[in-house]
XYZ file of C-alpha atoms in Angstrom:
668
model
C 103.141 97.856 103.815
C 104.107 102.172 103.194
C 105.576 102.788 107.138
C 103.198 105.798 108.755
C 105.661 108.667 110.575
C 105.820 108.405 114.261
C 107.508 111.804 114.538
C 104.993 114.331 113.040
C 101.080 113.868 112.080
C 100.139 111.620 108.749
C 98.150 114.333 107.780
C 97.961 113.914 103.691
C 98.990 117.201 103.050
C 101.900 117.427 104.981
C 104.861 117.230 102.841
C 106.367 114.957 105.212
C 104.388 112.232 105.401
C 104.699 112.375 101.403
C 108.719 112.283 101.509
C 108.707 109.577 104.084
C 106.555 106.899 102.151
C 108.575 107.594 99.306
C 111.822 106.310 101.329
C 110.714 103.220 101.827
C 110.363 100.644 99.391
C 107.316 97.743 99.240
C 110.025 94.930 99.741
C 109.870 92.313 102.204
C 111.032 93.772 105.847
C 113.359 92.143 108.014
C 111.556 90.900 110.625
C 114.474 92.382 113.176
C 114.120 95.357 111.487
C 110.512 95.685 112.180
C 111.444 94.813 116.075
C 113.372 97.963 116.164
C 111.315 100.022 114.628
C 108.442 99.021 117.078
C 110.922 99.405 119.809
C 111.758 102.690 118.293
C 107.580 104.012 117.838
C 107.469 102.787 121.483
C 110.130 104.865 122.878
C 109.046 108.117 120.808
C 105.159 108.364 122.388
C 107.298 107.802 125.771
C 109.346 110.711 125.006
C 106.202 112.804 123.878
C 104.170 111.853 127.160
C 107.836 113.260 129.038
C 107.639 116.500 126.582
C 104.202 117.359 127.344
C 104.553 116.496 130.886
C 107.324 119.024 131.062
C 105.531 121.733 128.946
C 102.197 121.631 130.807
C 104.705 122.578 134.206
C 106.577 125.230 132.554
C 103.502 126.896 131.184
C 101.458 126.815 134.945
C 105.062 128.268 135.904
C 104.597 131.067 133.262
C 100.862 131.637 133.725
C 101.896 131.912 137.860
C 104.621 134.402 136.869
C 102.534 136.589 134.834
C 100.036 136.947 137.373
C 102.196 137.469 140.369
C 104.695 139.346 138.773
C 104.516 142.909 136.898
C 106.792 142.539 133.772
C 106.987 144.270 130.696
C 105.096 142.491 127.647
C 108.592 141.583 125.659
C 109.649 139.956 129.218
C 106.508 138.128 129.394
C 107.206 136.821 125.907
C 110.617 135.502 126.990
C 109.384 133.489 129.707
C 106.621 132.441 127.423
C 108.874 131.441 124.758
C 110.758 128.886 126.806
C 107.649 126.073 127.279
C 106.369 127.386 123.559
C 109.914 126.440 121.685
C 110.576 123.506 123.839
C 106.944 121.940 122.869
C 106.478 123.419 119.330
C 110.211 123.280 117.596
C 109.359 120.304 115.983
C 106.198 121.760 114.363
C 108.291 125.029 113.530
C 110.824 122.879 111.720
C 108.010 121.322 109.928
C 106.662 124.219 108.753
C 110.235 125.785 107.739
C 110.961 122.176 105.944
C 107.440 122.857 103.944
C 108.421 125.848 103.186
C 111.553 125.051 101.927
C 110.534 122.116 99.632
C 107.563 124.199 97.894
C 104.594 122.694 100.201
C 103.936 125.750 101.885
C 100.566 125.485 102.936
C 100.534 122.475 105.203
C 98.843 121.658 108.986
C 102.583 122.447 110.486
C 102.330 125.875 108.285
C 98.992 126.862 109.689
C 99.798 126.122 113.642
C 103.100 128.114 113.071
C 101.356 131.177 111.646
C 98.300 131.134 114.077
C 100.689 130.634 117.223
C 103.384 133.393 116.087
C 100.566 135.867 115.544
C 98.361 134.744 119.229
C 102.544 135.362 120.713
C 102.794 139.150 118.531
C 99.396 140.350 118.616
C 99.681 141.703 121.973
C 102.265 144.067 120.897
C 99.397 145.874 118.669
C 97.999 149.149 120.261
C 95.025 148.263 122.390
C 95.629 144.330 121.912
C 95.841 141.693 124.636
C 98.465 139.455 124.699
C 97.876 135.625 123.831
C 100.996 134.041 125.286
C 99.195 131.190 127.075
C 96.638 130.592 124.251
C 99.789 129.725 121.439
C 101.505 127.609 123.942
C 98.395 125.693 124.739
C 97.673 125.658 121.254
C 101.168 124.266 120.394
C 101.043 121.945 123.751
C 97.545 120.641 122.684
C 98.566 120.131 119.051
C 101.248 117.416 120.739
C 98.965 115.816 122.700
C 97.197 115.175 119.473
C 100.261 113.700 117.646
C 100.204 111.459 121.158
C 96.860 109.927 120.441
C 97.065 109.450 117.102
C 100.851 107.581 117.434
C 99.250 105.221 119.631
C 96.109 104.533 117.377
C 98.763 104.105 114.423
C 100.906 102.088 116.572
C 97.828 99.651 117.273
C 96.804 99.718 113.911
C 100.085 98.723 112.638
C 100.336 96.069 115.233
C 97.151 94.630 114.125
C 98.608 94.356 110.605
C 102.238 93.412 111.800
C 101.424 90.354 113.098
C 100.510 88.584 110.013
C 104.047 90.148 108.668
C 105.414 88.336 111.659
C 105.080 84.787 110.153
C 107.623 85.306 107.954
C 110.202 82.576 108.895
C 113.935 83.327 109.668
C 115.328 80.002 109.321
C 114.498 76.883 107.607
C 116.658 72.876 108.473
C 116.921 71.508 105.348
C 118.502 67.944 104.846
C 121.277 67.945 102.230
C 123.936 64.662 101.833
C 122.874 63.503 105.698
C 123.144 66.637 106.927
C 120.469 69.060 108.419
C 121.863 72.428 107.587
C 120.158 75.600 108.671
C 119.729 78.206 105.680
C 117.313 80.989 104.622
C 114.143 79.615 103.723
C 114.561 81.593 99.883
C 117.626 79.219 99.717
C 115.503 75.867 99.522
C 114.561 74.394 96.158
C 111.372 72.780 95.547
C 111.411 69.035 96.112
C 114.022 69.424 99.055
C 113.208 68.524 102.551
C 113.131 70.461 105.796
C 112.521 69.670 109.338
C 110.444 71.324 111.359
C 110.681 71.094 115.416
C 107.825 71.785 117.658
C 107.799 75.585 117.912
C 108.933 76.366 114.952
C 107.538 78.343 111.962
C 107.008 76.232 108.687
C 109.203 77.925 106.384
C 107.773 76.792 103.098
C 104.853 74.944 101.494
C 104.837 71.236 101.380
C 103.515 67.683 102.479
C 104.245 65.966 105.187
C 106.768 63.103 104.708
C 107.636 61.704 108.202
C 105.777 62.446 111.342
C 102.747 63.716 113.016
C 101.889 67.129 114.601
C 99.589 69.633 115.621
C 99.817 73.287 113.399
C 98.608 76.517 115.173
C 97.276 78.377 111.668
C 95.785 81.031 113.809
C 98.377 83.927 111.965
C 96.774 82.799 108.476
C 93.157 81.896 109.091
C 92.235 83.720 112.495
C 91.269 79.798 113.097
C 92.254 79.119 117.147
C 91.790 75.444 116.784
C 95.215 73.751 116.252
C 95.085 71.554 112.997
C 96.625 68.260 113.268
C 98.492 66.773 110.137
C 99.788 63.472 109.428
C 102.064 61.771 106.628
C 100.753 63.390 103.411
C 99.205 66.149 104.666
C 99.782 69.937 103.178
C 101.008 72.258 105.466
C 101.690 75.691 104.881
C 104.318 78.245 105.327
C 103.701 81.002 108.122
C 101.754 78.088 110.583
C 103.385 77.259 114.286
C 104.257 73.475 114.663
C 103.135 72.918 118.108
C 104.470 69.031 118.939
C 105.738 66.685 117.180
C 108.750 66.790 114.577
C 107.843 66.884 111.058
C 109.783 66.268 107.684
C 107.996 68.337 105.033
C 108.996 68.080 101.419
C 108.953 71.231 99.888
C 106.399 71.845 96.814
C 106.560 75.463 96.093
C 109.618 77.796 96.524
C 109.588 80.633 99.185
C 108.660 83.267 96.792
C 105.648 81.273 95.703
C 104.699 80.124 99.130
C 101.616 80.970 101.701
C 103.895 83.511 103.963
C 105.438 85.070 100.821
C 101.929 86.199 99.164
C 100.349 87.207 102.566
C 103.037 89.115 103.277
C 103.161 90.742 99.919
C 99.053 91.053 99.960
C 100.042 92.890 103.635
C 102.212 95.424 102.210
C 100.420 96.404 99.567
C 97.206 96.576 101.163
C 97.231 100.653 101.670
C 98.246 101.394 98.373
C 94.940 101.695 97.151
C 93.061 104.329 98.817
C 89.239 104.049 99.702
C 87.092 106.434 97.615
C 86.735 108.683 101.359
C 90.802 108.877 101.591
C 91.274 109.888 98.211
C 88.885 112.985 98.542
C 90.365 113.799 101.881
C 93.573 114.090 100.316
C 92.105 115.888 97.273
C 90.446 117.996 99.263
C 93.282 119.042 101.790
C 95.295 120.531 99.232
C 92.754 122.546 97.798
C 91.229 123.636 101.179
C 94.784 124.531 103.332
C 95.421 127.401 100.757
C 92.096 128.587 100.674
C 91.936 128.653 104.389
C 94.918 130.579 104.707
C 93.910 133.271 101.627
C 90.275 133.701 103.754
C 92.348 134.581 106.924
C 94.538 136.874 105.177
C 91.039 138.619 103.946
C 89.277 138.652 107.200
C 92.392 140.037 108.908
C 93.242 142.847 106.615
C 89.674 143.669 104.707
C 86.955 144.310 107.855
C 89.441 146.743 109.511
C 89.878 149.143 105.979
C 85.375 149.269 106.027
C 84.948 150.267 109.808
C 84.415 153.716 111.010
C 87.306 153.158 113.620
C 89.734 152.923 111.149
C 92.171 150.641 109.926
C 94.764 151.137 112.996
C 91.865 150.876 115.944
C 90.444 147.913 114.462
C 93.425 145.750 113.171
C 94.224 144.023 116.625
C 90.829 143.015 116.908
C 89.852 141.142 112.976
C 94.022 139.774 113.527
C 92.902 137.890 116.331
C 89.518 136.609 114.817
C 91.985 135.437 111.572
C 94.319 133.524 114.128
C 90.773 132.182 115.836
C 90.159 131.343 112.178
C 93.318 129.532 111.156
C 93.623 127.640 114.180
C 90.205 126.282 113.786
C 90.494 125.633 109.893
C 93.308 122.970 110.122
C 91.743 120.294 108.526
C 93.947 117.639 110.611
C 90.940 116.263 112.192
C 90.011 114.999 108.684
C 92.843 114.092 107.280
C 94.346 111.923 110.160
C 90.831 110.680 111.378
C 89.376 108.912 108.061
C 92.557 106.883 106.817
C 93.231 106.116 110.740
C 89.756 104.087 110.468
C 90.497 102.354 107.428
C 93.736 101.403 108.354
C 92.053 100.276 111.289
C 89.523 98.407 109.570
C 92.265 96.265 107.477
C 94.172 95.516 110.789
C 90.718 94.384 112.556
C 89.826 91.818 109.138
C 93.179 90.805 108.992
C 92.800 89.379 112.501
C 90.072 87.290 111.613
C 91.907 86.141 108.716
C 90.245 88.144 105.951
C 92.711 89.813 103.894
C 91.248 92.993 102.557
C 94.258 94.255 99.907
C 93.021 97.908 100.160
C 90.880 100.409 101.654
C 89.126 100.970 98.308
C 87.648 97.873 98.734
C 86.357 98.517 102.226
C 83.783 100.735 100.358
C 82.650 97.935 98.151
C 82.422 95.620 100.693
C 80.157 98.179 102.592
C 77.923 98.650 99.548
C 77.551 94.999 98.737
C 73.972 93.981 97.388
C 74.600 91.114 95.177
C 77.263 87.845 95.947
C 77.578 85.294 93.632
C 79.179 81.826 94.515
C 81.537 79.262 92.474
C 80.143 76.020 93.649
C 83.028 73.636 93.757
C 85.092 74.665 96.445
C 83.440 77.459 97.387
C 79.988 76.587 98.813
C 81.360 72.706 99.102
C 84.489 71.094 100.035
C 85.882 70.389 96.456
C 86.172 66.930 97.647
C 84.221 64.010 96.374
C 82.808 61.387 98.890
C 80.949 58.422 99.277
C 77.076 59.628 99.583
C 75.213 56.150 99.941
C 75.690 52.415 98.594
C 72.858 50.349 97.116
C 74.092 47.079 96.290
C 72.065 44.269 94.971
C 72.937 40.350 95.140
C 76.041 41.824 97.093
C 76.585 43.499 100.600
C 77.346 47.236 100.914
C 80.826 46.494 101.860
C 81.485 43.741 99.116
C 80.434 46.324 96.580
C 82.642 49.352 97.961
C 85.496 46.341 98.003
C 85.247 45.846 94.204
C 84.504 49.548 93.152
C 87.811 50.236 95.139
C 90.163 47.806 93.613
C 89.061 48.514 89.829
C 89.842 52.179 90.466
C 92.876 51.602 92.198
C 95.397 53.303 89.487
C 92.526 55.774 88.579
C 93.573 59.745 88.966
C 90.300 60.958 88.792
C 88.395 62.486 92.250
C 85.656 59.783 91.619
C 88.522 56.930 92.004
C 90.487 58.700 94.865
C 86.844 58.915 96.656
C 85.705 55.151 96.108
C 89.371 54.344 97.859
C 88.748 56.934 100.899
C 85.428 54.843 101.422
C 87.191 51.257 101.577
C 91.016 52.257 102.786
C 91.946 48.526 103.474
C 92.131 48.513 99.388
C 95.427 48.929 99.484
C 96.547 46.370 101.879
C 94.206 43.132 101.694
C 96.245 41.704 99.113
C 92.971 41.281 96.457
C 95.238 40.268 92.876
C 93.606 43.210 90.115
C 94.556 42.325 86.330
C 94.024 43.545 83.226
C 92.546 47.171 84.339
C 91.239 48.882 80.980
C 89.553 52.090 80.718
C 86.024 52.498 78.543
C 86.375 55.982 76.948
C 83.301 57.764 77.932
C 82.632 54.486 79.992
C 84.313 53.828 82.865
C 86.993 51.061 84.134
C 86.988 47.353 84.337
C 89.680 44.806 85.469
C 89.511 41.105 86.827
C 89.522 41.298 90.675
C 90.541 37.483 92.108
C 89.086 36.327 88.893
C 85.931 38.075 88.585
C 85.478 40.996 85.914
C 83.931 43.990 87.292
C 83.106 46.840 85.905
C 82.778 50.160 86.940
C 80.993 53.005 85.035
C 78.052 55.390 84.063
C 74.175 53.810 82.785
C 75.743 53.421 79.238
C 78.489 51.017 80.237
C 75.970 48.838 82.044
C 73.244 49.251 78.833
C 76.251 48.185 76.795
C 76.897 45.230 78.872
C 73.515 44.085 78.938
C 73.235 44.802 82.923
C 69.993 46.795 82.969
C 71.046 49.588 85.679
C 68.669 50.391 88.521
C 67.310 54.211 88.775
C 68.531 56.071 91.624
C 66.693 59.406 92.864
C 69.884 60.300 94.601
C 71.245 63.365 93.017
C 75.091 63.564 93.012
C 77.487 61.428 90.709
C 76.017 57.502 90.309
C 78.375 54.826 89.787
C 77.188 51.693 88.720
C 79.089 48.317 89.018
C 78.550 44.982 87.230
C 80.117 41.696 88.303
C 80.562 38.681 85.888
C 77.804 40.744 83.313
C 75.290 40.886 86.117
C 74.482 44.148 87.890
C 75.673 44.510 91.595
C 74.439 47.788 92.449
C 75.159 51.761 92.206
C 77.303 53.702 94.296
C 75.927 57.450 94.811
C 79.271 59.891 95.095
C 79.000 63.602 95.975
C 80.976 66.716 96.863
C 80.330 67.839 100.377
C 78.895 71.025 101.371
C 80.743 73.161 103.778
C 79.300 72.918 107.082
C 78.888 77.061 107.270
C 77.581 77.175 103.724
C 74.167 77.477 104.715
C 74.878 80.123 107.754
C 77.096 82.073 105.321
C 74.240 82.151 103.178
C 71.570 83.543 105.896
C 73.793 86.148 107.656
C 74.393 87.802 104.079
C 70.569 88.141 104.132
C 70.462 89.782 107.471
C 73.694 91.821 106.477
C 71.606 93.106 104.110
C 72.234 91.447 100.825
C 69.348 90.991 98.767
C 70.491 88.408 95.972
C 72.865 85.172 96.468
C 73.379 83.287 93.092
C 75.211 79.892 92.120
C 77.437 79.490 89.443
C 78.748 76.053 88.290
C 79.786 73.936 85.687
C 78.128 70.967 87.340
C 74.998 69.191 86.292
C 72.043 70.797 86.346
C 70.207 68.316 89.095
C 73.522 68.633 91.343
C 73.115 72.650 91.163
C 69.524 72.836 91.697
C 69.950 69.971 94.824
C 72.997 72.572 96.344
C 70.836 75.746 95.781
C 67.501 74.513 97.007
C 69.798 73.293 100.358
C 71.605 76.133 100.969
C 68.700 78.906 100.343
C 70.339 80.869 96.925
C 67.702 83.121 95.339
C 68.794 81.977 91.743
C 71.601 79.577 90.359
C 72.821 78.582 86.343
C 74.762 75.060 85.858
C 76.788 73.560 83.521
C 78.467 76.795 82.391
C 82.203 77.405 80.991
C 84.323 80.378 82.301
C 83.090 82.530 79.789
C 79.747 81.799 80.376
C 80.438 82.895 83.800
C 81.989 86.578 82.877
C 78.476 86.655 80.880
C 76.540 85.974 83.478
C 78.353 87.926 86.096
C 78.438 91.135 83.602
C 74.310 90.542 83.241
C 73.886 90.790 87.168
C 76.491 93.958 87.056
C 73.720 95.510 84.774
C 70.644 94.754 86.565
C 72.162 95.165 90.030
C 73.959 98.461 88.859
C 71.403 101.102 90.986
C 71.361 98.752 93.982
C 74.599 98.323 95.227
C 77.990 96.564 94.195
C 78.236 92.857 93.276
C 81.084 90.584 94.748
C 82.222 87.296 93.119
C 83.125 84.293 95.269
C 85.608 81.923 93.682
C 88.557 79.149 94.341
C 90.092 77.665 91.026
C 91.864 79.386 88.119
C 89.354 78.942 85.990
C 87.615 81.590 88.260
C 90.296 84.309 88.021
C 88.936 86.134 84.773
C 85.083 86.916 86.700
C 87.054 87.597 89.925
C 88.679 90.697 88.213
C 85.220 91.125 86.026
C 82.881 91.566 89.254
C 83.327 94.929 91.865
C 84.709 92.662 94.154
C 86.332 89.458 93.843
C 86.687 87.111 97.004
C 89.557 84.225 96.995
C 89.262 81.419 98.833
C 92.923 81.614 100.500
C 93.656 78.229 101.942
C 92.876 75.904 98.812
C 92.547 78.241 96.238
C 94.532 78.388 93.341
C 97.287 81.198 93.031
C 95.432 82.729 90.147
C 92.123 83.000 91.880
C 93.728 84.563 94.812
C 96.131 87.004 92.592
C 93.111 88.191 90.801
C 90.919 88.842 94.097
C 90.542 91.670 95.995
C 89.561 89.928 99.140
C 90.813 86.739 100.391
C 89.606 84.352 102.922
C 92.278 82.509 104.445
C 90.325 79.825 105.916
C 87.823 79.324 103.001
C 84.451 79.607 105.360
C 82.024 81.283 103.183
C 80.500 82.472 106.166
C 83.441 85.147 107.002
C 82.191 86.818 104.125
C 79.379 88.392 106.132
C 81.838 89.388 108.579
C 83.590 91.002 106.178
C 80.384 93.367 105.192
C 79.728 93.833 108.884
C 83.958 95.032 109.766
C 83.235 97.423 106.333
C 80.048 99.138 107.196
C 81.375 99.764 110.607
C 84.656 101.344 109.199
C 82.593 103.568 106.256
C 79.912 104.486 110.066
C 83.093 105.188 111.941
C 85.227 107.347 108.834
C 81.137 109.261 108.479
C 80.808 110.336 112.312
C 84.548 111.423 111.878
C 83.890 113.408 109.096
C 80.277 114.981 110.089
C 81.670 115.714 114.115
C 84.567 117.924 112.856
C 83.248 119.499 110.236
C 79.916 120.467 112.656
C 82.202 122.083 115.503
C 84.684 123.981 113.087
C 81.274 125.238 111.176
C 80.442 126.348 114.590
C 83.163 127.870 115.851
C 84.660 129.795 112.957
C 80.865 131.201 112.832
C 81.657 132.629 116.570
C 84.862 133.756 115.267
C 83.522 135.802 112.396
C 81.035 137.670 114.590
C 83.694 138.069 117.552
C 82.149 135.948 119.863
C 84.558 133.278 119.090
C 87.928 132.272 121.544
C 91.409 130.846 121.252
C 90.405 128.414 123.380
C 87.171 127.589 121.300
C 89.717 127.449 118.635
C 92.208 124.803 120.174
C 89.223 122.657 121.175
C 87.776 123.070 117.372
C 91.051 121.964 116.021
C 93.104 119.631 117.992
C 90.484 118.682 120.594
C 88.220 117.394 117.598
C 91.471 115.579 116.290
C 91.769 113.905 119.422
C 87.987 112.734 119.461
C 88.098 111.789 115.904
C 91.005 109.588 116.370
C 89.529 108.121 119.545
C 86.757 107.337 117.837
C 88.665 105.755 114.571
C 90.375 103.615 117.569
C 86.974 101.793 117.565
C 87.626 100.036 113.539
C 90.343 97.931 115.141
C 87.844 96.177 117.157
């Protein structure tokens, strides 16, 4: 995450900002370093407030001296130079540094030229002094810096809370001892002890103990998550209650917390189209403004009847106003700040957007394409219904679970989960045999039990009953006689239907599901959730083909997002205008390929992301039009001689302050 300077404007036309960015790598930050940086920023803001107050008092004294004491112009200049240099020395230094580095046309240069011109214009024949105005421009400039610094601090804090989830230490068990080591020094397969109040240092599986985990930093979910033995835990969570022993499954560099920090730190590398436009605009605009001001100062006096000498002061004054008004800092500060605030606001809800350019795409979202398993459904099979024949439900589940005891297939796991006593009831299971393409058979307590598909039943001569429920139907035969069937389905997520409804409410016109599952299952899920379109029995390449077709069809209406979680979704996540991955259960490949990551796997967060993006874009546009409108009005007034330096101050720094305050709304 490239830090934003707090000692000067982060105006993209300012070389000091670029130099400051180049001085920082995008590696991991030391949390203590972040703490010191935060304290330094707070100290800088306090120092700026003191500077503004002292300068305002000295300016008041200077105005009083000018009104009540008869002093020569050069003496008054010396009086006003005290508050001017006090509040403006930093800006003058930045302007000089810019000139020395060949980056002349930055905002500090504009302010320096305008204020020095205002200080010297009073020495021209027939011109009035502009000493108070010159000091006030610099003073208000610092007020703008103060508001900008505060807004940047708020924006940074909203994202930095994610970086703060980086654990400092891991208590690893080695040779009968518990050692405190850096999380990077822990290998996969080692056991770490996590006490109440401590952060989980690495991803792993609970070997011993139970506890509740605070996952708010990862998912935005405020309710603690209960974990017991064999549950997976993610690094960055905070252990709230019991002591747990966790066997690590990933090295620190591959763990959830490291991936999140990497995402956050690189999030502002990708500029939005609006930001990129502002950056290019400032670099072209500033030299044009300086040239226009020079033309305004020197050409009209040559064309007036009064002559150059008599009218030069008037036109120089107008050109100085023109310079102050023309400074583009309101645009180049507020627009990036708005996007930065939007990224921070989204991250607080467990939505990681990898760059502000993706906010543009989110805001224009018109088509959302979903994978099914693990995205709209939980990706976990469970028994939906049990239809016994000659047995009761419990007996049928008991037999099927024992036959599937050694199976690693999700169907077997679902059957064992439906009859948890299977592992402890002491039944004898022998001669387990898998029949390719059919199912599994075994001897359970002396009876041959076959568990499989309809073809297996037909081979046995046990005619299966027809099932009208949608799902995977597992038939059971005992000693060659049909015993009933069990329906197993992938459970639809509780908020999937709400997700589709919320997207429709946000103006997303087309929702599509692409799945490798069977036609009947896909049709059932699509109908249950209210999807506009679905396609079933697809290979990964088929999903890419369908997305490319939709991209061509929807090209004129808006952008297209694909939402997925599996490693097979990575190609289509990359191909879509916007890839959205499930962060909690999603594969590393999917998360790396995606542009947006939902840390709690709730698809309803997509509508929230769209709403945040559209609000961010709306605030950025408000700032652009407000700043341009006020500046154009004051420029026209200045050109015809009606504008004043006070108007110029408002059109520049006043508009900047208002734009920054408006940009801060994106944080909420």
